[in-house]
Tab-separated table of C-alpha atoms and ligand atoms in Angstrom:
chain	number	residue	atom	x	y	z
A	944	MET	CA	131.929	106.573	15.589
A	945	SER	CA	134.224	106.800	18.577
A	946	THR	CA	137.939	106.617	19.005
A	947	ILE	CA	138.524	103.892	21.263
A	948	LEU	CA	142.118	102.956	22.975
A	949	VAL	CA	142.186	99.241	23.858
A	950	THR	CA	144.696	98.893	26.257
A	951	GLY	CA	145.873	94.964	26.378
A	952	GLY	CA	144.296	94.936	22.776
A	953	ALA	CA	146.732	92.221	21.747
A	954	GLY	CA	145.502	89.768	24.330
A	955	TYR	CA	142.506	87.162	24.420
A	956	ILE	CA	139.653	89.269	25.308
A	957	GLY	CA	141.074	92.410	23.984
A	958	SER	CA	141.376	91.117	20.341
A	959	HIS	CA	138.092	89.698	20.478
A	960	THR	CA	136.380	93.129	21.570
A	961	SER	CA	138.523	94.686	18.965
A	962	VAL	CA	136.701	92.539	16.379
A	963	GLU	CA	133.298	93.946	17.603
A	964	LEU	CA	134.329	97.501	17.897
A	965	LEU	CA	135.587	97.506	14.255
A	966	ASN	CA	132.576	95.719	13.142
A	967	ALA	CA	130.433	98.322	14.644
A	968	ASP	CA	132.409	101.238	12.855
A	969	ASN	CA	134.799	102.517	15.527
A	970	LYS	CA	138.354	103.595	15.225
A	971	VAL	CA	140.562	101.299	17.309
A	972	ILE	CA	143.969	102.113	18.556
A	973	VAL	CA	145.856	99.140	20.414
A	974	LEU	CA	148.082	99.676	23.316
A	975	ASP	CA	150.146	96.697	24.395
A	976	ASN	CA	153.482	95.823	25.736
A	977	LEU	CA	153.419	92.379	24.336
A	978	SER	CA	154.273	90.817	27.856
A	979	ASN	CA	151.570	87.767	27.238
A	980	SER	CA	150.838	88.196	23.832
A	981	SER	CA	151.809	88.483	20.077
A	982	LYS	CA	151.071	91.125	17.387
A	983	VAL	CA	150.033	88.448	15.151
A	984	SER	CA	146.476	88.508	16.813
A	985	VAL	CA	146.313	92.565	15.922
A	986	ALA	CA	147.227	91.423	12.415
A	987	ALA	CA	144.412	88.624	12.461
A	988	VAL	CA	141.919	91.224	13.708
A	989	GLN	CA	142.568	93.620	10.911
A	990	ARG	CA	142.244	90.662	8.555
A	991	LEU	CA	138.716	89.329	10.173
A	992	THR	CA	137.184	93.016	9.945
A	993	ASN	CA	139.096	94.150	6.927
A	994	ARG	CA	139.486	97.498	8.756
A	995	ASP	CA	142.790	99.001	10.052
A	996	VAL	CA	143.957	98.932	13.482
A	997	GLU	CA	146.785	101.396	14.980
A	998	PHE	CA	148.917	99.124	16.954
A	999	ILE	CA	151.545	100.900	19.528
A	1000	GLU	CA	153.847	98.589	21.191
A	1001	GLY	CA	154.071	100.334	24.584
A	1002	ASP	CA	153.364	100.077	28.571
A	1003	ILE	CA	150.244	101.774	30.308
A	1004	ARG	CA	152.689	102.573	33.261
A	1005	ASN	CA	154.490	105.173	30.898
A	1006	GLU	CA	152.407	108.345	31.686
A	1007	ASP	CA	153.755	110.933	29.403
A	1008	PHE	CA	153.748	108.540	26.570
A	1009	LEU	CA	150.085	107.519	27.328
A	1010	THR	CA	149.087	111.261	27.744
A	1011	ASP	CA	150.469	112.241	24.164
A	1012	LEU	CA	149.080	109.177	22.862
A	1013	LEU	CA	145.354	110.041	23.958
A	1014	ARG	CA	145.670	113.469	23.082
A	1015	ALA	CA	147.216	112.966	19.491
A	1016	HIS	CA	144.745	110.463	18.641
A	1017	LYS	CA	141.761	112.558	20.281
A	1018	VAL	CA	140.673	109.499	22.110
A	1019	ASP	CA	137.300	109.805	23.690
A	1020	SER	CA	136.978	106.215	25.244
A	1021	VAL	CA	139.276	103.537	26.726
A	1022	LEU	CA	138.648	99.968	27.089
A	1023	HIS	CA	141.059	98.927	29.822
A	1024	PHE	CA	142.351	95.170	29.370
A	1025	ALA	CA	146.101	95.452	29.964
A	1026	GLY	CA	146.943	93.640	32.982
A	1027	LEU	CA	148.566	90.484	34.614
A	1028	LYS	CA	146.193	87.780	35.263
A	1029	ALA	CA	147.366	84.435	36.773
A	1030	VAL	CA	146.506	83.856	40.223
A	1031	GLY	CA	149.356	81.533	41.312
A	1032	GLU	CA	152.174	83.878	39.822
A	1033	SER	CA	150.410	86.866	41.863
A	1034	VAL	CA	151.117	85.064	45.018
A	1035	ALA	CA	154.682	84.427	44.203
A	1036	GLN	CA	155.196	88.068	42.712
A	1037	PRO	CA	152.755	90.411	44.233
A	1038	LEU	CA	154.740	93.746	43.859
A	1039	ARG	CA	154.669	93.163	40.054
A	1040	TYR	CA	150.943	92.393	40.141
A	1041	TYR	CA	150.181	95.687	42.033
A	1042	ASP	CA	152.655	97.771	40.008
A	1043	ASN	CA	151.217	96.443	36.592
A	1044	ASN	CA	147.464	96.216	37.593
A	1045	VAL	CA	147.087	99.075	40.158
A	1046	GLN	CA	149.819	101.504	39.314
A	1047	GLY	CA	149.159	100.851	35.641
A	1048	THR	CA	145.502	102.034	35.790
A	1049	MET	CA	146.520	105.110	38.191
A	1050	CYS	CA	148.880	105.873	35.156
A	1051	LEU	CA	145.837	105.492	32.739
A	1052	LEU	CA	143.445	107.692	34.766
A	1053	ARG	CA	145.991	110.567	35.191
A	1054	ALA	CA	146.751	110.348	31.385
A	1055	MET	CA	142.835	110.403	30.598
A	1056	GLN	CA	142.461	113.397	33.183
A	1057	ALA	CA	145.119	115.489	31.109
A	1058	SER	CA	143.421	114.674	27.804
A	1059	SER	CA	140.135	114.550	26.597
A	1060	ALA	CA	139.416	110.884	27.076
A	1061	ARG	CA	136.251	110.546	29.627
A	1062	ASN	CA	134.855	107.138	29.448
A	1063	LEU	CA	136.639	104.219	30.872
A	1064	VAL	CA	135.679	100.301	30.775
A	1065	PHE	CA	137.574	98.218	33.272
A	1066	SER	CA	138.073	94.349	33.112
A	1067	SER	CA	137.439	93.376	36.506
A	1068	SER	CA	136.440	89.602	37.659
A	1069	ALA	CA	134.148	87.645	39.689
A	1070	THR	CA	137.211	86.621	41.823
A	1071	VAL	CA	136.339	90.119	43.489
A	1072	TYR	CA	133.212	88.201	45.501
A	1073	GLY	CA	135.946	85.692	47.088
A	1074	ASP	CA	134.062	82.701	48.274
A	1075	PRO	CA	130.421	83.864	48.026
A	1076	ALA	CA	128.067	82.905	50.510
A	1077	THR	CA	125.307	81.891	47.829
A	1078	VAL	CA	124.982	81.609	44.150
A	1079	PRO	CA	123.820	83.205	42.162
A	1080	ILE	CA	125.952	86.262	42.801
A	1081	THR	CA	124.465	89.798	42.439
A	1082	GLU	CA	126.513	92.809	42.317
A	1083	ASP	CA	125.553	93.729	45.540
A	1084	PHE	CA	127.490	90.777	47.170
A	1085	PRO	CA	130.215	91.671	49.417
A	1086	THR	CA	133.619	91.706	47.994
A	1087	GLY	CA	136.945	90.281	49.351
A	1088	ALA	CA	140.002	88.977	47.892
A	1089	THR	CA	141.766	85.782	48.401
A	1090	ASN	CA	145.134	86.139	46.319
A	1091	PRO	CA	147.058	89.556	45.085
A	1092	TYR	CA	145.583	89.217	41.729
A	1093	GLY	CA	141.922	89.446	43.094
A	1094	GLN	CA	143.263	92.300	45.373
A	1095	SER	CA	144.509	94.092	42.521
A	1096	LYS	CA	141.018	93.999	40.747
A	1097	LEU	CA	139.353	95.129	44.162
A	1098	MET	CA	141.836	98.116	44.633
A	1099	VAL	CA	141.233	99.216	41.161
A	1100	GLU	CA	137.622	99.038	41.579
A	1101	GLU	CA	137.905	101.239	44.625
A	1102	ILE	CA	140.032	103.935	43.168
A	1103	LEU	CA	137.857	103.879	40.352
A	1104	GLN	CA	134.851	104.680	42.788
A	1105	ASP	CA	136.575	107.309	44.841
A	1106	PHE	CA	137.970	108.717	41.507
A	1107	HIS	CA	134.460	108.779	39.852
A	1108	ALA	CA	132.849	110.242	43.143
A	1109	ALA	CA	135.583	113.322	43.077
A	1110	VAL	CA	134.879	114.169	39.302
A	1111	LYS	CA	131.258	113.475	38.697
A	1112	ASP	CA	129.955	117.129	39.247
A	1113	THR	CA	131.952	117.908	36.002
A	1114	GLY	CA	129.209	115.707	34.408
A	1115	GLU	CA	132.018	114.295	31.870
A	1116	TRP	CA	133.152	110.995	33.493
A	1117	GLY	CA	131.858	107.614	32.721
A	1118	ILE	CA	133.158	104.502	34.132
A	1119	SER	CA	131.952	100.843	33.817
A	1120	ILE	CA	133.315	98.136	35.766
A	1121	LEU	CA	132.861	94.746	34.320
A	1122	ARG	CA	133.070	91.739	36.594
A	1123	TYR	CA	133.773	88.946	33.811
A	1124	PHE	CA	133.032	85.311	35.258
A	1125	ASN	CA	134.984	82.698	33.023
A	1126	PRO	CA	135.864	83.627	29.435
A	1127	VAL	CA	136.346	80.992	27.283
A	1128	GLY	CA	135.919	79.986	23.381
A	1129	ALA	CA	137.034	81.877	20.414
A	1130	HIS	CA	136.031	83.819	17.402
A	1131	ILE	CA	134.077	81.498	14.998
A	1132	SER	CA	136.822	81.760	12.316
A	1133	GLY	CA	139.481	80.078	14.606
A	1134	GLN	CA	141.640	82.614	13.720
A	1135	ILE	CA	141.916	84.067	16.892
A	1136	GLY	CA	141.484	82.601	20.590
A	1137	GLU	CA	143.131	81.995	24.040
A	1138	ASP	CA	146.974	81.499	23.772
A	1139	PRO	CA	148.355	80.713	27.339
A	1140	ASN	CA	152.010	80.816	27.802
A	1141	GLY	CA	153.380	77.341	28.801
A	1142	ILE	CA	151.179	74.847	30.669
A	1143	PRO	CA	147.321	76.311	30.958
A	1144	ASN	CA	146.312	77.131	34.380
A	1145	ASN	CA	142.727	77.421	33.458
A	1146	LEU	CA	140.205	74.592	32.643
A	1147	MET	CA	139.238	75.028	28.832
A	1148	PRO	CA	142.545	75.729	27.585
A	1149	TYR	CA	144.011	72.870	29.277
A	1150	ILE	CA	141.187	70.300	28.197
A	1151	SER	CA	141.705	71.927	24.313
A	1152	GLN	CA	145.332	70.774	25.018
A	1153	VAL	CA	144.766	67.325	26.118
A	1154	ALA	CA	142.259	66.983	23.123
A	1155	VAL	CA	144.933	68.154	20.607
A	1156	GLY	CA	147.229	65.723	21.989
A	1157	LYS	CA	149.788	68.066	23.764
A	1158	LEU	CA	148.988	67.219	26.923
A	1159	PRO	CA	148.275	63.638	28.363
A	1160	TYR	CA	145.238	63.947	30.583
A	1161	LEU	CA	143.276	66.529	32.614
A	1162	SER	CA	143.617	66.688	36.546
A	1163	VAL	CA	140.427	67.412	38.061
A	1164	PHE	CA	141.123	69.432	41.115
A	1165	GLY	CA	138.661	68.011	43.690
A	1166	ASN	CA	135.672	65.533	43.562
A	1167	ASP	CA	134.212	65.915	46.887
A	1168	TYR	CA	132.919	69.613	46.547
A	1169	ALA	CA	129.061	70.026	47.546
A	1170	THR	CA	128.059	70.084	43.985
A	1171	ARG	CA	126.124	68.029	41.548
A	1172	ASP	CA	128.940	65.674	40.773
A	1173	GLY	CA	131.689	67.010	43.309
A	1174	THR	CA	133.523	68.786	40.857
A	1175	GLY	CA	133.910	72.698	40.921
A	1176	VAL	CA	131.067	74.616	39.065
A	1177	ARG	CA	131.541	77.813	37.050
A	1178	ASP	CA	129.836	80.317	34.648
A	1179	TYR	CA	131.780	79.922	31.443
A	1180	ILE	CA	130.841	82.657	29.208
A	1181	HIS	CA	131.863	82.931	25.446
A	1182	VAL	CA	134.627	85.333	24.658
A	1183	VAL	CA	132.591	86.733	21.876
A	1184	ASP	CA	129.377	87.446	24.387
A	1185	LEU	CA	131.821	89.125	26.737
A	1186	ALA	CA	133.170	91.371	23.798
A	1187	LYS	CA	129.558	92.651	23.121
A	1188	GLY	CA	129.082	93.336	26.540
A	1189	HIS	CA	131.883	95.689	26.015
A	1190	LEU	CA	130.127	97.585	23.347
A	1191	ARG	CA	126.674	97.674	25.463
A	1192	ALA	CA	128.711	99.274	28.363
A	1193	LEU	CA	130.411	101.771	26.304
A	1194	GLU	CA	126.789	102.818	24.862
A	1195	ASN	CA	125.511	102.960	28.526
A	1196	LEU	CA	128.548	105.557	29.335
A	1197	GLN	CA	127.790	107.439	26.042
A	1198	ARG	CA	124.148	107.701	27.137
A	1199	GLY	CA	124.995	109.569	30.405
A	1200	PRO	CA	128.027	109.838	32.546
A	1201	LYS	CA	127.772	107.391	35.463
A	1202	LEU	CA	129.734	104.917	37.275
A	1203	ALA	CA	128.102	101.438	36.658
A	1204	ILE	CA	129.069	97.878	37.794
A	1205	HIS	CA	127.825	94.843	35.947
A	1206	ASN	CA	128.253	91.023	36.105
A	1207	LEU	CA	128.992	89.661	32.816
A	1208	GLY	CA	128.161	85.787	32.843
A	1209	THR	CA	125.253	83.625	31.341
A	1210	GLY	CA	123.840	82.623	35.025
A	1211	THR	CA	124.517	78.875	34.406
A	1212	GLY	CA	127.115	76.922	36.147
A	1213	TYR	CA	128.742	73.902	34.424
A	1214	SER	CA	130.895	71.320	36.448
A	1215	VAL	CA	134.393	70.327	35.446
A	1216	LEU	CA	132.947	67.117	34.133
A	1217	GLU	CA	130.069	68.658	32.540
A	1218	THR	CA	132.597	71.071	30.559
A	1219	LEU	CA	134.883	67.928	29.898
A	1220	LYS	CA	131.809	65.689	28.430
A	1221	ALA	CA	130.705	69.131	26.201
A	1222	PHE	CA	134.406	69.581	24.670
A	1223	GLU	CA	134.309	65.725	23.937
A	1224	GLN	CA	131.049	66.396	22.012
A	1225	ALA	CA	132.459	69.165	20.051
A	1226	SER	CA	135.691	67.869	19.400
A	1227	GLY	CA	134.935	64.340	18.853
A	1228	LYS	CA	138.114	63.508	20.873
A	1229	THR	CA	138.062	61.637	24.242
A	1230	ILE	CA	139.779	63.462	26.927
A	1231	ASP	CA	141.543	61.491	29.585
A	1232	TYR	CA	141.174	62.698	33.357
A	1233	GLN	CA	142.528	61.757	36.720
A	1234	PHE	CA	140.843	63.012	39.884
A	1235	ALA	CA	143.461	65.102	41.796
A	1236	GLN	CA	143.839	67.244	45.152
A	1237	ARG	CA	141.579	70.426	45.401
A	1238	ARG	CA	143.445	73.307	44.270
A	1239	PRO	CA	144.318	75.728	46.809
A	1240	GLY	CA	142.084	78.688	46.935
A	1241	ASP	CA	139.540	77.333	44.721
A	1242	ILE	CA	136.028	77.875	45.412
A	1243	ALA	CA	132.986	75.058	45.033
A	1244	GLU	CA	130.416	77.312	42.786
A	1245	CYS	CA	130.431	80.391	41.269
A	1246	TYR	CA	127.840	81.703	38.640
A	1247	ALA	CA	126.209	85.165	38.220
A	1248	ASN	CA	123.088	86.585	38.556
A	1249	PRO	CA	123.140	88.655	34.929
A	1250	GLU	CA	119.979	90.323	35.235
A	1251	ARG	CA	121.471	93.979	36.086
A	1252	ALA	CA	123.364	93.667	32.746
A	1253	LEU	CA	119.981	92.847	30.774
A	1254	LYS	CA	118.132	95.692	32.465
A	1255	GLU	CA	120.560	98.364	32.265
A	1256	LEU	CA	122.835	97.586	29.329
A	1257	GLY	CA	120.160	95.625	27.208
A	1258	TRP	CA	122.948	92.589	27.203
A	1259	GLN	CA	122.518	88.914	27.662
A	1260	ALA	CA	125.050	85.899	26.482
A	1261	GLU	CA	123.728	84.281	23.853
A	1262	PHE	CA	126.090	81.074	23.339
A	1263	GLY	CA	125.858	78.121	25.471
A	1264	ILE	CA	128.643	75.605	26.230
A	1265	GLU	CA	128.169	73.647	23.121
A	1266	ARG	CA	129.108	76.743	20.836
A	1267	MET	CA	132.070	77.778	23.472
A	1268	CYS	CA	133.535	74.262	23.001
A	1269	GLU	CA	132.972	74.127	19.184
A	1270	ASP	CA	134.740	77.554	18.738
A	1271	ALA	CA	137.318	76.626	21.230
A	1272	TRP	CA	138.132	73.565	19.473
A	1273	ARG	CA	138.335	75.147	16.184
A	1274	TRP	CA	140.855	77.714	17.167
A	1275	GLN	CA	142.835	74.900	19.032
A	1276	SER	CA	142.901	72.380	16.315
A	1277	GLN	CA	143.911	75.044	13.649
A	1278	TYR	CA	146.775	76.533	15.771
A	1279	PRO	CA	147.728	74.059	18.231
A	1280	ASP	CA	150.746	76.156	19.015
A	1281	GLY	CA	148.828	79.344	19.259
A	1282	PHE	CA	150.027	82.209	17.444
A	1283	ALA	CA	153.461	80.710	16.925
A	1284	SER	CA	151.717	77.905	15.020
B	2324	NAD	P1	145.637	88.513	28.246
B	2324	NAD	O1	146.853	88.381	29.116
B	2324	NAD	O2	145.581	87.791	27.247
B	2324	NAD	O3	145.644	89.866	27.678
B	2324	NAD	C1	146.070	90.955	28.574
B	2324	NAD	C2	146.921	91.976	27.692
B	2324	NAD	O4	147.593	93.043	28.221
B	2324	NAD	C3	148.234	91.111	26.975
B	2324	NAD	O5	148.181	91.421	25.593
B	2324	NAD	C4	149.460	91.757	27.821
B	2324	NAD	O6	150.781	91.806	26.907
B	2324	NAD	C5	148.825	93.135	27.812
B	2324	NAD	N1	149.570	93.775	29.247
B	2324	NAD	C6	149.711	93.417	30.474
B	2324	NAD	N2	150.372	94.436	31.166
B	2324	NAD	C7	150.575	95.520	30.308
B	2324	NAD	C8	151.064	96.767	30.400
B	2324	NAD	N3	151.501	97.153	31.491
B	2324	NAD	N4	151.247	97.655	29.384
B	2324	NAD	C9	150.557	97.268	28.295
B	2324	NAD	N5	149.911	96.058	27.982
B	2324	NAD	C10	149.882	95.093	28.865
B	2324	NAD	O7	144.405	88.501	29.244
B	2324	NAD	P2	142.754	88.299	28.955
B	2324	NAD	O8	142.181	87.225	29.313
B	2324	NAD	O9	142.739	89.053	27.860
B	2324	NAD	O10	142.413	89.248	30.106
B	2324	NAD	C11	142.217	90.729	29.935
B	2324	NAD	C12	141.662	91.556	30.917
B	2324	NAD	O11	140.510	90.460	31.611
B	2324	NAD	C13	142.733	91.444	32.277
B	2324	NAD	O12	142.737	92.838	32.842
B	2324	NAD	C14	142.273	90.177	33.262
B	2324	NAD	O13	142.836	90.526	34.502
B	2324	NAD	C15	140.894	90.314	33.055
B	2324	NAD	N6	140.296	89.132	33.379
B	2324	NAD	C16	140.354	88.152	32.437
B	2324	NAD	C17	139.871	86.755	32.815
B	2324	NAD	C18	140.135	85.373	32.083
B	2324	NAD	O14	139.598	84.590	32.845
B	2324	NAD	N7	140.950	85.586	30.897
B	2324	NAD	C19	138.773	86.802	34.005
B	2324	NAD	C20	138.407	88.167	34.483
B	2324	NAD	C21	139.216	89.115	34.145
B	2325	UFG	N1	140.359	72.912	36.849
B	2325	UFG	C1	140.508	71.693	36.890
B	2325	UFG	N2	141.576	71.391	36.324
B	2325	UFG	C2	142.389	72.217	35.699
B	2325	UFG	C3	141.983	73.371	35.622
B	2325	UFG	C4	140.785	73.914	36.510
B	2325	UFG	O1	139.695	70.662	37.688
B	2325	UFG	O2	143.625	71.668	34.981
B	2325	UFG	C5	138.890	73.330	37.861
B	2325	UFG	C6	139.064	74.325	38.909
B	2325	UFG	O3	139.612	73.519	40.062
B	2325	UFG	C7	137.696	74.993	38.613
B	2325	UFG	C8	137.140	75.172	37.302
B	2325	UFG	O4	138.062	73.786	36.747
B	2325	UFG	O5	136.719	74.305	39.483
B	2325	UFG	C9	137.650	76.289	36.577
B	2325	UFG	O6	138.800	76.570	36.845
B	2325	UFG	P1	139.625	77.819	36.118
B	2325	UFG	O7	140.966	77.778	36.411
B	2325	UFG	O8	139.423	77.785	34.462
B	2325	UFG	O9	138.901	79.231	36.412
B	2325	UFG	P2	138.641	79.878	37.836
B	2325	UFG	O10	137.452	79.972	38.170
B	2325	UFG	O11	139.349	79.156	38.833
B	2325	UFG	O12	139.248	81.338	37.650
B	2325	UFG	C10	139.188	82.069	36.534
B	2325	UFG	C11	140.281	83.095	36.495
B	2325	UFG	C12	140.467	83.810	37.572
B	2325	UFG	C13	139.133	84.735	37.584
B	2325	UFG	C14	137.960	83.785	37.755
B	2325	UFG	C15	136.535	84.531	37.292
B	2325	UFG	O13	141.598	82.163	36.402
B	2325	UFG	O14	141.355	84.787	37.473
B	2325	UFG	O15	137.939	82.678	36.778
B	2325	UFG	O16	136.517	85.348	36.580
B	2325	UFG	F1	139.043	85.581	38.588
């Protein structure tokens, strides 16, 4: 059993990962400033697992507080989800993004150094591959960012690599960088799920809100990409598969200190129209759509080669697009207004 600090654990991916951690008998402490989430999700996690979670409302940029927390709870491992993630917002407010995502991670690393926590799993993103020359994408593809959010992930990755190089001779530190593709879906209970603020930016939450009648139709951003049907192709991954990937990544660090980088994706891409059709099937609803201009910064195709994660972590995604849509729909139809329902 490990004692694990889950930063950003009230959020979408952190809450689903907490469920898997608790089911595997770990002690979970959630630290979240609730800037993009609700405490209700933590209560739901406890209910679903019948286990206690220590919830602490606070900010990762408060280094002294974080150090005390890690020491007091004798935390050995940190899963670091806390961060801001909206691409458009990052273009408008770059300083806020660098402060939260980069400075926040620096505080966390220093607090870990001042305590005995030595394993860190970091939430990175396929956005660090920029516009890839080819697909599927392997971890050794060149990196590059097209917006401040992506840049903040890349900067943290570089900081983590430099940091690990400096401390690796201690034989103590394990750092795992996980590059998520497009997380979607929800826990099978439909009790926790993605709860975006305002109008969703991302495809699956947008489709879900059209299906439930909150939004009139989906705008499909571009139908002239060089893809099967002209719409953008992405590697959607079920959030529970993603959550399980974190447990395998942590076990990998516990087998021996190292710095590791892994893609977490399914290896299969679906277009916007294919995703919409799959959601119609799962929900039994017709989802209206209109073609619109391409969204600035979007790329045609992005999907993972997930072989390294299989080889080194023994992890691969189990759920396909049908199940992703079924679970997203269960959550959306049970809780049309998310955790405020
Ligand atoms: P989310 O917004 O639901 O969760 C992030 C959580 O972090 C929220 O609960 C928020 O309140 C909290 N938080 C933010 N700043 C904080 C701070 N300074 N101190 C304490 N708590 C703070 O987002 P998510 O989708 O669960 O994403 C989790 C992580 O995964 C993020 O780092 C995100 O960048 C990364 N990621 C997400 C996606 C995606 O599509 N969802 C894709 C790739 C990577
Ligand atoms: N799309 C639409 N209409 C919408 C929303 C999206 O047609 O209303 C299309 C996009 O053009 C794209 C696809 O649906 O072709 C997926 O778009 P998302 O916004 O859901 O996801 P992205 O691939 O653009 O980006 C997401 C996160 C990034 C992250 C990346 C990789 O927003 O932060 O996945 O993990 F970096």
